[in-house]
């Protein structure tokens, strides 16, 4: 993929940290060596769904490889369906659940779609959150 992007002169980036499987399982998490994980920069938003997107082998376009639902069926809707991705992105990237009102949002390094995958995989909170254990007002 890197060579393909370079051949076309396209800007590209690589994601180094392994995330839970797209189906929500934690199978990939034990393979992460904590000493090699990079500290994430504070998440201040991204271009997912606005200037970039992900397409799976079945023609479903989503905002990124992490935030795959909801998606747009490109086979059915064609390229005009991509226009819906910006609204989907805005909804998915908004802080939700236990992250709503968190006092550490300004220094949080994890986007909400990734938080959702970690939660579904029952990953340790410290994997994706600065709070080392659940907060009382959230865990009830």
PDB file of C-alpha atoms in Angstrom, residues 1-115:
ATOM      1  CA  UNK A   1       0.000   0.000   0.000  1.00  0.00           C
ATOM      2  CA  UNK A   2       2.870   2.330   0.806  1.00  0.00           C
ATOM      3  CA  UNK A   3       4.422   1.817  -2.646  1.00  0.00           C
ATOM      4  CA  UNK A   4       1.069   2.294  -4.348  1.00  0.00           C
ATOM      5  CA  UNK A   5       0.480   5.615  -2.593  1.00  0.00           C
ATOM      6  CA  UNK A   6       4.024   6.741  -3.402  1.00  0.00           C
ATOM      7  CA  UNK A   7       3.652   5.713  -7.049  1.00  0.00           C
ATOM      8  CA  UNK A   8       0.602   7.952  -7.359  1.00  0.00           C
ATOM      9  CA  UNK A   9       2.266  10.726  -5.363  1.00  0.00           C
ATOM     10  CA  UNK A  10      -0.389  10.515  -2.655  1.00  0.00           C
ATOM     11  CA  UNK A  11       0.001  11.560   0.944  1.00  0.00           C
ATOM     12  CA  UNK A  12      -0.297   8.551   3.277  1.00  0.00           C
ATOM     13  CA  UNK A  13       0.236   7.547   6.874  1.00  0.00           C
ATOM     14  CA  UNK A  14       0.671   4.296   8.749  1.00  0.00           C
ATOM     15  CA  UNK A  15      -0.976   3.346  12.013  1.00  0.00           C
ATOM     16  CA  UNK A  16       1.560   1.611  14.290  1.00  0.00           C
ATOM     17  CA  UNK A  17      -0.524   0.593  17.319  1.00  0.00           C
ATOM     18  CA  UNK A  18      -2.574  -2.577  16.984  1.00  0.00           C
ATOM     19  CA  UNK A  19      -6.253  -2.099  17.698  1.00  0.00           C
ATOM     20  CA  UNK A  20      -8.827  -4.690  18.762  1.00  0.00           C
ATOM     21  CA  UNK A  21     -10.199  -6.692  15.878  1.00  0.00           C
ATOM     22  CA  UNK A  22     -12.912  -4.989  13.912  1.00  0.00           C
ATOM     23  CA  UNK A  23     -15.370  -7.561  15.226  1.00  0.00           C
ATOM     24  CA  UNK A  24     -14.667  -6.417  18.767  1.00  0.00           C
ATOM     25  CA  UNK A  25     -12.549  -9.336  19.910  1.00  0.00           C
ATOM     26  CA  UNK A  26      -9.425  -8.876  21.961  1.00  0.00           C
ATOM     27  CA  UNK A  27      -7.345 -11.450  20.050  1.00  0.00           C
ATOM     28  CA  UNK A  28      -4.704  -8.946  18.936  1.00  0.00           C
ATOM     29  CA  UNK A  29      -4.307  -7.160  22.279  1.00  0.00           C
ATOM     30  CA  UNK A  30      -2.017  -9.701  24.029  1.00  0.00           C
ATOM     31  CA  UNK A  31       0.478  -9.375  21.163  1.00  0.00           C
ATOM     32  CA  UNK A  32       1.103  -5.727  22.018  1.00  0.00           C
ATOM     33  CA  UNK A  33       4.265  -5.152  24.000  1.00  0.00           C
ATOM     34  CA  UNK A  34       3.610  -2.200  26.305  1.00  0.00           C
ATOM     35  CA  UNK A  35       7.223  -1.047  26.038  1.00  0.00           C
ATOM     36  CA  UNK A  36       6.847  -0.583  22.262  1.00  0.00           C
ATOM     37  CA  UNK A  37       3.513   1.215  22.253  1.00  0.00           C
ATOM     38  CA  UNK A  38       3.783   4.883  21.429  1.00  0.00           C
ATOM     39  CA  UNK A  39       2.072   7.444  23.606  1.00  0.00           C
ATOM     40  CA  UNK A  40      -0.632   8.989  21.513  1.00  0.00           C
ATOM     41  CA  UNK A  41      -0.692  12.732  20.976  1.00  0.00           C
ATOM     42  CA  UNK A  42      -3.859  14.419  22.263  1.00  0.00           C
ATOM     43  CA  UNK A  43      -6.727  13.666  19.893  1.00  0.00           C
ATOM     44  CA  UNK A  44      -7.898  16.946  18.415  1.00  0.00           C
ATOM     45  CA  UNK A  45     -10.013  15.524  15.620  1.00  0.00           C
ATOM     46  CA  UNK A  46      -9.144  13.956  12.302  1.00  0.00           C
ATOM     47  CA  UNK A  47     -10.070  14.081   8.650  1.00  0.00           C
ATOM     48  CA  UNK A  48     -11.798  10.680   8.676  1.00  0.00           C
ATOM     49  CA  UNK A  49     -14.942  10.846   6.595  1.00  0.00           C
ATOM     50  CA  UNK A  50     -14.205  14.391   5.453  1.00  0.00           C
ATOM     51  CA  UNK A  51     -11.088  14.045   3.298  1.00  0.00           C
ATOM     52  CA  UNK A  52     -10.343  10.334   3.657  1.00  0.00           C
ATOM     53  CA  UNK A  53     -12.295   7.106   4.014  1.00  0.00           C
ATOM     54  CA  UNK A  54     -11.951   3.313   4.131  1.00  0.00           C
ATOM     55  CA  UNK A  55     -13.564   0.791   1.766  1.00  0.00           C
ATOM     56  CA  UNK A  56     -13.799  -2.888   2.692  1.00  0.00           C
ATOM     57  CA  UNK A  57     -13.695  -5.736   0.124  1.00  0.00           C
ATOM     58  CA  UNK A  58     -17.514  -5.735  -0.030  1.00  0.00           C
ATOM     59  CA  UNK A  59     -17.766  -2.125  -1.203  1.00  0.00           C
ATOM     60  CA  UNK A  60     -18.828  -0.638   2.128  1.00  0.00           C
ATOM     61  CA  UNK A  61     -17.252   2.765   2.704  1.00  0.00           C
ATOM     62  CA  UNK A  62     -16.720   3.999   6.240  1.00  0.00           C
ATOM     63  CA  UNK A  63     -14.947   6.931   7.836  1.00  0.00           C
ATOM     64  CA  UNK A  64     -11.826   4.847   8.602  1.00  0.00           C
ATOM     65  CA  UNK A  65     -10.573   1.328   9.294  1.00  0.00           C
ATOM     66  CA  UNK A  66     -11.641   1.694  12.931  1.00  0.00           C
ATOM     67  CA  UNK A  67     -15.023   3.424  12.636  1.00  0.00           C
ATOM     68  CA  UNK A  68     -16.697   1.046  10.178  1.00  0.00           C
ATOM     69  CA  UNK A  69     -20.312   1.385  11.293  1.00  0.00           C
ATOM     70  CA  UNK A  70     -22.437   2.974  10.044  1.00  0.00           C
ATOM     71  CA  UNK A  71     -21.186   2.600   6.496  1.00  0.00           C
ATOM     72  CA  UNK A  72     -22.217   3.488   2.963  1.00  0.00           C
ATOM     73  CA  UNK A  73     -22.944   0.718   0.443  1.00  0.00           C
ATOM     74  CA  UNK A  74     -21.006   1.920  -2.611  1.00  0.00           C
ATOM     75  CA  UNK A  75     -22.398  -0.857  -4.797  1.00  0.00           C
ATOM     76  CA  UNK A  76     -25.946   0.313  -4.095  1.00  0.00           C
ATOM     77  CA  UNK A  77     -25.427   4.063  -3.558  1.00  0.00           C
ATOM     78  CA  UNK A  78     -22.430   4.753  -5.784  1.00  0.00           C
ATOM     79  CA  UNK A  79     -19.947   7.584  -5.218  1.00  0.00           C
ATOM     80  CA  UNK A  80     -22.682  10.098  -4.253  1.00  0.00           C
ATOM     81  CA  UNK A  81     -23.165   8.024  -1.086  1.00  0.00           C
ATOM     82  CA  UNK A  82     -19.724   9.173   0.075  1.00  0.00           C
ATOM     83  CA  UNK A  83     -21.226  12.586   0.816  1.00  0.00           C
ATOM     84  CA  UNK A  84     -22.898  11.064   3.897  1.00  0.00           C
ATOM     85  CA  UNK A  85     -19.552  10.144   5.463  1.00  0.00           C
ATOM     86  CA  UNK A  86     -18.853  13.618   6.864  1.00  0.00           C
ATOM     87  CA  UNK A  87     -22.052  13.529   8.953  1.00  0.00           C
ATOM     88  CA  UNK A  88     -21.323   9.966  10.061  1.00  0.00           C
ATOM     89  CA  UNK A  89     -17.829  11.078  11.072  1.00  0.00           C
ATOM     90  CA  UNK A  90     -19.101  14.003  13.112  1.00  0.00           C
ATOM     91  CA  UNK A  91     -21.443  11.662  15.015  1.00  0.00           C
ATOM     92  CA  UNK A  92     -18.847   8.925  15.606  1.00  0.00           C
ATOM     93  CA  UNK A  93     -16.090  11.275  16.768  1.00  0.00           C
ATOM     94  CA  UNK A  94     -18.242  13.042  19.365  1.00  0.00           C
ATOM     95  CA  UNK A  95     -17.369  12.026  22.943  1.00  0.00           C
ATOM     96  CA  UNK A  96     -19.947   9.580  24.293  1.00  0.00           C
ATOM     97  CA  UNK A  97     -20.584   7.190  27.161  1.00  0.00           C
ATOM     98  CA  UNK A  98     -18.060   7.473  29.976  1.00  0.00           C
ATOM     99  CA  UNK A  99     -16.042   9.987  27.955  1.00  0.00           C
ATOM    100  CA  UNK A 100     -18.797  12.609  27.984  1.00  0.00           C
ATOM    101  CA  UNK A 101     -17.758  15.374  30.333  1.00  0.00           C
ATOM    102  CA  UNK A 102     -14.405  13.759  31.168  1.00  0.00           C
ATOM    103  CA  UNK A 103     -12.028  16.315  32.653  1.00  0.00           C
ATOM    104  CA  UNK A 104      -9.079  14.793  30.758  1.00  0.00           C
ATOM    105  CA  UNK A 105     -10.546  15.253  27.258  1.00  0.00           C
ATOM    106  CA  UNK A 106      -7.986  17.926  26.407  1.00  0.00           C
ATOM    107  CA  UNK A 107      -5.126  15.461  26.780  1.00  0.00           C
ATOM    108  CA  UNK A 108      -6.916  12.278  25.659  1.00  0.00           C
ATOM    109  CA  UNK A 109      -5.133  10.489  22.830  1.00  0.00           C
ATOM    110  CA  UNK A 110      -7.888   8.106  21.750  1.00  0.00           C
ATOM    111  CA  UNK A 111     -10.678   8.777  19.257  1.00  0.00           C
ATOM    112  CA  UNK A 112     -14.182   7.549  20.085  1.00  0.00           C
ATOM    113  CA  UNK A 113     -14.371   4.806  17.417  1.00  0.00           C
ATOM    114  CA  UNK A 114     -11.191   3.291  18.862  1.00  0.00           C
ATOM    115  CA  UNK A 115     -12.504   3.689  22.421  1.00  0.00           C
TER     116      UNK A 115
END
